[in-house]
Backbone atoms as SQL, in Angstrom:
CREATE TABLE atoms (id INTEGER PRIMARY KEY, chain TEXT, resi INTEGER, resn TEXT, atom TEXT, x REAL, y REAL, z REAL);
INSERT INTO atoms VALUES
  (1, 'A', 1, 'GLU', 'N', 7.788, 6.730, 12.338),
  (2, 'A', 1, 'GLU', 'CA', 7.789, 6.892, 13.817),
  (3, 'A', 1, 'GLU', 'C', 7.811, 5.376, 14.314),
  (4, 'A', 2, 'VAL', 'N', 8.781, 5.190, 15.521),
  (5, 'A', 2, 'VAL', 'CA', 8.505, 3.882, 16.202),
  (6, 'A', 2, 'VAL', 'C', 8.314, 4.390, 17.410),
  (7, 'A', 3, 'PHE', 'N', 7.455, 3.988, 18.484),
  (8, 'A', 3, 'PHE', 'CA', 7.060, 4.328, 19.889),
  (9, 'A', 3, 'PHE', 'C', 7.438, 3.106, 20.504),
  (10, 'A', 4, 'ASP', 'N', 8.262, 3.419, 21.653),
  (11, 'A', 4, 'ASP', 'CA', 8.185, 2.158, 22.443),
  (12, 'A', 4, 'ASP', 'C', 7.184, 2.367, 23.834),
  (13, 'A', 5, 'ARG', 'N', 6.129, 1.281, 23.378),
  (14, 'A', 5, 'ARG', 'CA', 5.201, 1.347, 24.181),
  (15, 'A', 5, 'ARG', 'C', 5.280, 1.116, 25.935),
  (16, 'A', 6, 'LYS', 'N', 6.474, -0.038, 25.979),
  (17, 'A', 6, 'LYS', 'CA', 6.765, -0.597, 27.444),
  (18, 'A', 6, 'LYS', 'C', 7.496, 0.876, 28.251),
  (19, 'A', 7, 'LEU', 'N', 8.343, 2.198, 27.728),
  (20, 'A', 7, 'LEU', 'CA', 9.071, 3.196, 28.231),
  (21, 'A', 7, 'LEU', 'C', 8.133, 4.149, 27.378),
  (22, 'A', 8, 'LYS', 'N', 6.984, 3.918, 27.077),
  (23, 'A', 8, 'LYS', 'CA', 6.060, 5.457, 26.388),
  (24, 'A', 8, 'LYS', 'C', 6.418, 6.472, 25.976),
  (25, 'A', 9, 'ARG', 'N', 7.745, 6.148, 25.007),
  (26, 'A', 9, 'ARG', 'CA', 8.469, 7.560, 24.100),
  (27, 'A', 9, 'ARG', 'C', 8.806, 6.477, 23.185),
  (28, 'A', 10, 'LYS', 'N', 9.578, 7.684, 21.878),
  (29, 'A', 10, 'LYS', 'CA', 9.770, 6.962, 20.947),
  (30, 'A', 10, 'LYS', 'C', 10.682, 6.275, 21.163),
  (31, 'A', 11, 'ALA', 'N', 11.049, 4.974, 20.256),
  (32, 'A', 11, 'ALA', 'CA', 12.500, 4.282, 20.354),
  (33, 'A', 11, 'ALA', 'C', 13.681, 5.010, 19.753),
  (34, 'A', 12, 'THR', 'N', 14.369, 4.661, 20.629),
  (35, 'A', 12, 'THR', 'CA', 16.041, 5.284, 21.559),
  (36, 'A', 12, 'THR', 'C', 17.212, 3.997, 21.267),
  (37, 'A', 13, 'GLY', 'N', 18.064, 3.189, 20.526),
  (38, 'A', 13, 'GLY', 'CA', 18.568, 2.541, 20.900),
  (39, 'A', 13, 'GLY', 'C', 19.436, 1.905, 20.060),
  (40, 'A', 14, 'ILE', 'N', 19.963, 0.680, 20.273),
  (41, 'A', 14, 'ILE', 'CA', 20.445, -0.307, 19.281),
  (42, 'A', 14, 'ILE', 'C', 19.756, -1.565, 19.549),
  (43, 'A', 15, 'GLY', 'N', 19.915, -2.468, 18.442),
  (44, 'A', 15, 'GLY', 'CA', 19.266, -3.827, 17.989),
  (45, 'A', 15, 'GLY', 'C', 17.565, -4.068, 18.483),
  (46, 'A', 16, 'PHE', 'N', 16.829, -3.122, 17.772),
  (47, 'A', 16, 'PHE', 'CA', 15.672, -3.348, 17.782),
  (48, 'A', 16, 'PHE', 'C', 15.055, -4.069, 16.270),
  (49, 'A', 17, 'VAL', 'N', 14.252, -5.292, 16.552),
  (50, 'A', 17, 'VAL', 'CA', 13.568, -5.924, 15.665),
  (51, 'A', 17, 'VAL', 'C', 12.023, -5.013, 15.483),
  (52, 'A', 18, 'VAL', 'N', 12.182, -4.533, 14.099),
  (53, 'A', 18, 'VAL', 'CA', 10.182, -3.976, 14.241),
  (54, 'A', 18, 'VAL', 'C', 10.223, -4.765, 12.563),
  (55, 'A', 19, 'THR', 'N', 8.977, -4.854, 12.689),
  (56, 'A', 19, 'THR', 'CA', 8.117, -5.605, 11.592),
  (57, 'A', 19, 'THR', 'C', 7.126, -4.859, 11.273),
  (58, 'A', 20, 'TYR', 'N', 6.717, -4.278, 9.744),
  (59, 'A', 20, 'TYR', 'CA', 5.774, -3.377, 9.660),
  (60, 'A', 20, 'TYR', 'C', 4.759, -3.787, 8.829),
  (61, 'A', 21, 'PHE', 'N', 3.312, -3.438, 8.961),
  (62, 'A', 21, 'PHE', 'CA', 2.044, -3.912, 8.392),
  (63, 'A', 21, 'PHE', 'C', 2.227, -4.302, 7.174),
  (64, 'A', 22, 'ASN', 'N', 3.242, -4.296, 6.147),
  (65, 'A', 22, 'ASN', 'CA', 3.421, -4.651, 5.096),
  (66, 'A', 22, 'ASN', 'C', 4.234, -5.455, 4.797),
  (67, 'A', 23, 'GLY', 'N', 4.818, -6.050, 5.594),
  (68, 'A', 23, 'GLY', 'CA', 5.814, -7.716, 5.751),
  (69, 'A', 23, 'GLY', 'C', 7.254, -6.949, 5.958),
  (70, 'A', 24, 'ASP', 'N', 7.582, -5.682, 5.743),
  (71, 'A', 24, 'ASP', 'CA', 8.945, -5.154, 5.719),
  (72, 'A', 24, 'ASP', 'C', 9.451, -5.876, 7.320),
  (73, 'A', 25, 'MET', 'N', 10.558, -5.679, 7.384),
  (74, 'A', 25, 'MET', 'CA', 11.709, -6.223, 8.533),
  (75, 'A', 25, 'MET', 'C', 12.575, -5.216, 8.254),
  (76, 'A', 26, 'TYR', 'N', 12.942, -4.726, 9.770),
  (77, 'A', 26, 'TYR', 'CA', 14.099, -3.560, 9.872),
  (78, 'A', 26, 'TYR', 'C', 14.602, -4.356, 10.992),
  (79, 'A', 27, 'THR', 'N', 16.110, -4.555, 10.906),
  (80, 'A', 27, 'THR', 'CA', 16.895, -4.572, 12.320),
  (81, 'A', 27, 'THR', 'C', 17.888, -3.968, 12.504),
  (82, 'A', 28, 'GLY', 'N', 18.082, -2.773, 13.559),
  (83, 'A', 28, 'GLY', 'CA', 18.985, -1.972, 14.001),
  (84, 'A', 28, 'GLY', 'C', 18.632, -0.747, 14.600),
  (85, 'A', 29, 'ASN', 'N', 19.094, 0.438, 14.467),
  (86, 'A', 29, 'ASN', 'CA', 19.276, 1.228, 15.334),
  (87, 'A', 29, 'ASN', 'C', 18.181, 2.114, 15.315),
  (88, 'A', 30, 'PHE', 'N', 17.644, 2.619, 16.455),
  (89, 'A', 30, 'PHE', 'CA', 16.417, 3.833, 16.186),
  (90, 'A', 30, 'PHE', 'C', 17.436, 5.498, 17.195),
  (91, 'A', 31, 'LYS', 'N', 16.616, 6.275, 16.748),
  (92, 'A', 31, 'LYS', 'CA', 16.954, 7.884, 17.262),
  (93, 'A', 31, 'LYS', 'C', 15.844, 8.438, 17.258),
  (94, 'A', 32, 'ASP', 'N', 15.102, 8.726, 18.335),
  (95, 'A', 32, 'ASP', 'CA', 14.197, 9.404, 18.413),
  (96, 'A', 32, 'ASP', 'C', 12.934, 8.946, 17.424),
  (97, 'A', 33, 'GLY', 'N', 12.611, 7.621, 17.504),
  (98, 'A', 33, 'GLY', 'CA', 12.069, 7.035, 16.594),
  (99, 'A', 33, 'GLY', 'C', 11.888, 6.825, 15.281),
  (100, 'A', 34, 'LEU', 'N', 13.417, 7.435, 14.669),
  (101, 'A', 34, 'LEU', 'CA', 13.616, 7.116, 13.301),
  (102, 'A', 34, 'LEU', 'C', 14.966, 6.010, 13.166),
  (103, 'A', 35, 'ARG', 'N', 15.192, 5.460, 12.131),
  (104, 'A', 35, 'ARG', 'CA', 15.836, 4.546, 11.903),
  (105, 'A', 35, 'ARG', 'C', 17.001, 5.552, 11.737),
  (106, 'A', 36, 'SER', 'N', 18.196, 5.396, 12.350),
  (107, 'A', 36, 'SER', 'CA', 18.956, 5.771, 12.273),
  (108, 'A', 36, 'SER', 'C', 20.305, 5.043, 12.631),
  (109, 'A', 37, 'GLY', 'N', 21.363, 5.413, 11.798),
  (110, 'A', 37, 'GLY', 'CA', 22.705, 4.283, 12.179),
  (111, 'A', 37, 'GLY', 'C', 22.854, 3.243, 11.290),
  (112, 'A', 38, 'PRO', 'N', 23.858, 2.219, 11.874),
  (113, 'A', 38, 'PRO', 'CA', 23.810, 0.774, 11.105),
  (114, 'A', 38, 'PRO', 'C', 22.403, 0.188, 11.269),
  (115, 'A', 39, 'GLY', 'N', 21.873, -0.592, 10.116),
  (116, 'A', 39, 'GLY', 'CA', 20.431, -1.625, 10.510),
  (117, 'A', 39, 'GLY', 'C', 20.366, -1.891, 8.661),
  (118, 'A', 40, 'SER', 'N', 19.230, -2.938, 8.737),
  (119, 'A', 40, 'SER', 'CA', 19.051, -3.652, 7.844),
  (120, 'A', 40, 'SER', 'C', 17.726, -3.718, 7.361),
  (121, 'A', 41, 'MET', 'N', 16.748, -3.502, 6.113),
  (122, 'A', 41, 'MET', 'CA', 15.766, -3.487, 6.097),
  (123, 'A', 41, 'MET', 'C', 15.582, -4.940, 5.284),
  (124, 'A', 42, 'ARG', 'N', 15.057, -5.966, 5.155),
  (125, 'A', 42, 'ARG', 'CA', 14.366, -6.952, 4.493),
  (126, 'A', 42, 'ARG', 'C', 13.079, -6.912, 3.843),
  (127, 'A', 43, 'TYR', 'N', 12.930, -6.492, 2.509),
  (128, 'A', 43, 'TYR', 'CA', 11.610, -6.211, 2.000),
  (129, 'A', 43, 'TYR', 'C', 11.022, -7.115, 1.933),
  (130, 'A', 44, 'GLN', 'N', 9.290, -6.652, 1.552),
  (131, 'A', 44, 'GLN', 'CA', 8.309, -8.353, 1.659),
  (132, 'A', 44, 'GLN', 'C', 8.749, -8.761, 0.506),
  (133, 'A', 45, 'ASN', 'N', 9.566, -8.161, -0.704),
  (134, 'A', 45, 'ASN', 'CA', 9.504, -8.598, -2.366),
  (135, 'A', 45, 'ASN', 'C', 10.768, -9.424, -2.420),
  (136, 'A', 46, 'GLY', 'N', 11.440, -9.949, -0.970),
  (137, 'A', 46, 'GLY', 'CA', 12.398, -10.225, -1.331),
  (138, 'A', 46, 'GLY', 'C', 14.328, -9.549, -1.258),
  (139, 'A', 47, 'ASN', 'N', 14.144, -8.491, -1.146),
  (140, 'A', 47, 'ASN', 'CA', 15.373, -7.626, -1.400),
  (141, 'A', 47, 'ASN', 'C', 15.502, -7.484, -0.207),
  (142, 'A', 48, 'LEU', 'N', 16.802, -6.683, -0.107),
  (143, 'A', 48, 'LEU', 'CA', 17.633, -6.848, 1.463),
  (144, 'A', 48, 'LEU', 'C', 18.259, -5.404, 1.132),
  (145, 'A', 49, 'TYR', 'N', 18.227, -4.311, 2.092),
  (146, 'A', 49, 'TYR', 'CA', 18.905, -3.364, 2.130),
  (147, 'A', 49, 'TYR', 'C', 19.716, -3.210, 3.378),
  (148, 'A', 50, 'VAL', 'N', 21.321, -3.098, 3.387),
  (149, 'A', 50, 'VAL', 'CA', 22.282, -3.453, 4.564),
  (150, 'A', 50, 'VAL', 'C', 23.010, -2.210, 4.773),
  (151, 'A', 51, 'GLY', 'N', 23.006, -1.436, 5.665),
  (152, 'A', 51, 'GLY', 'CA', 23.868, 0.292, 5.470),
  (153, 'A', 51, 'GLY', 'C', 23.312, 1.071, 6.313),
  (154, 'A', 52, 'ASP', 'N', 23.841, 2.380, 6.536),
  (155, 'A', 52, 'ASP', 'CA', 23.453, 3.491, 7.041),
  (156, 'A', 52, 'ASP', 'C', 21.932, 3.764, 6.955),
  (157, 'A', 53, 'TRP', 'N', 21.365, 4.492, 8.003),
  (158, 'A', 53, 'TRP', 'CA', 20.343, 5.249, 7.913),
  (159, 'A', 53, 'TRP', 'C', 20.384, 6.556, 8.522),
  (160, 'A', 54, 'VAL', 'N', 19.817, 7.277, 7.753),
  (161, 'A', 54, 'VAL', 'CA', 19.639, 9.003, 8.214),
  (162, 'A', 54, 'VAL', 'C', 18.993, 9.629, 8.200),
  (163, 'A', 55, 'LEU', 'N', 17.770, 9.938, 9.430),
  (164, 'A', 55, 'LEU', 'CA', 16.459, 10.035, 9.777),
  (165, 'A', 55, 'LEU', 'C', 15.289, 9.126, 9.116),
  (166, 'A', 56, 'ASN', 'N', 15.277, 7.992, 9.193),
  (167, 'A', 56, 'ASN', 'CA', 14.353, 7.638, 8.582),
  (168, 'A', 56, 'ASN', 'C', 14.583, 6.612, 6.969),
  (169, 'A', 57, 'ALA', 'N', 15.812, 7.466, 6.585),
  (170, 'A', 57, 'ALA', 'CA', 16.123, 7.119, 5.148),
  (171, 'A', 57, 'ALA', 'C', 17.344, 6.250, 4.670),
  (172, 'A', 58, 'LYS', 'N', 17.086, 5.111, 3.561),
  (173, 'A', 58, 'LYS', 'CA', 18.473, 4.930, 3.402),
  (174, 'A', 58, 'LYS', 'C', 19.752, 5.691, 3.060),
  (175, 'A', 59, 'ASP', 'N', 20.634, 5.956, 3.314),
  (176, 'A', 59, 'ASP', 'CA', 22.314, 6.347, 3.202),
  (177, 'A', 59, 'ASP', 'C', 22.513, 5.528, 1.999),
  (178, 'A', 60, 'ASP', 'N', 22.572, 6.123, 0.642),
  (179, 'A', 60, 'ASP', 'CA', 22.897, 5.053, -0.336),
  (180, 'A', 60, 'ASP', 'C', 24.173, 5.298, -0.420),
  (181, 'A', 61, 'ASN', 'N', 25.000, 6.297, 0.258),
  (182, 'A', 61, 'ASN', 'CA', 26.526, 6.559, 0.185),
  (183, 'A', 61, 'ASN', 'C', 27.052, 5.509, 0.982),
  (184, 'A', 62, 'ASP', 'N', 26.006, 5.018, 1.702),
  (185, 'A', 62, 'ASP', 'CA', 27.195, 4.168, 2.590),
  (186, 'A', 62, 'ASP', 'C', 26.399, 2.710, 2.932),
  (187, 'A', 63, 'GLY', 'N', 25.546, 2.404, 2.011),
  (188, 'A', 63, 'GLY', 'CA', 24.767, 1.202, 2.472),
  (189, 'A', 63, 'GLY', 'C', 24.694, 0.185, 0.643),
  (190, 'A', 64, 'THR', 'N', 24.428, -1.184, 0.760),
  (191, 'A', 64, 'THR', 'CA', 24.394, -1.659, -0.783),
  (192, 'A', 64, 'THR', 'C', 23.004, -2.622, -0.313),
  (193, 'A', 65, 'MET', 'N', 22.059, -2.146, -1.676),
  (194, 'A', 65, 'MET', 'CA', 20.922, -2.890, -1.905),
  (195, 'A', 65, 'MET', 'C', 21.237, -4.853, -2.580),
  (196, 'A', 66, 'TYR', 'N', 20.848, -5.281, -1.988),
  (197, 'A', 66, 'TYR', 'CA', 20.860, -6.533, -2.814),
  (198, 'A', 66, 'TYR', 'C', 19.609, -7.630, -3.171),
  (199, 'A', 67, 'TYR', 'N', 18.886, -7.386, -4.534),
  (200, 'A', 67, 'TYR', 'CA', 18.020, -7.787, -4.796),
  (201, 'A', 67, 'TYR', 'C', 17.455, -9.316, -4.851),
  (202, 'A', 68, 'TRP', 'N', 16.373, -9.818, -5.051),
  (203, 'A', 68, 'TRP', 'CA', 16.063, -10.933, -4.726),
  (204, 'A', 68, 'TRP', 'C', 16.563, -11.784, -6.061),
  (205, 'A', 69, 'ASN', 'N', 16.547, -10.902, -7.430),
  (206, 'A', 69, 'ASN', 'CA', 17.353, -12.158, -8.280),
  (207, 'A', 69, 'ASN', 'C', 18.442, -11.595, -8.330),
  (208, 'A', 70, 'ASN', 'N', 19.458, -11.858, -7.243),
  (209, 'A', 70, 'ASN', 'CA', 20.650, -11.278, -7.664),
  (210, 'A', 70, 'ASN', 'C', 21.625, -10.635, -8.088),
  (211, 'A', 71, 'GLU', 'N', 20.666, -8.992, -8.172),
  (212, 'A', 71, 'GLU', 'CA', 21.481, -7.726, -9.148),
  (213, 'A', 71, 'GLU', 'C', 22.110, -7.204, -7.288),
  (214, 'A', 72, 'LYS', 'N', 22.893, -6.504, -8.070),
  (215, 'A', 72, 'LYS', 'CA', 23.140, -5.576, -6.473),
  (216, 'A', 72, 'LYS', 'C', 23.663, -4.359, -7.160);
């Protein structure tokens, strides 16, 4: 979960950019602190997922994973 310290509640809204401790970076929407709706995740290994998120998980039916070695 992502917590909005300024508003003192779980993050909800569009256009968030979050960098995680492991180096992964998410850009997109949150609802009640969870990744939700359209967004992208650039993983520290160079892979990139672009698509929808449901309850903090990738929606593999409506998204694309791009691998650093150009596989899709």
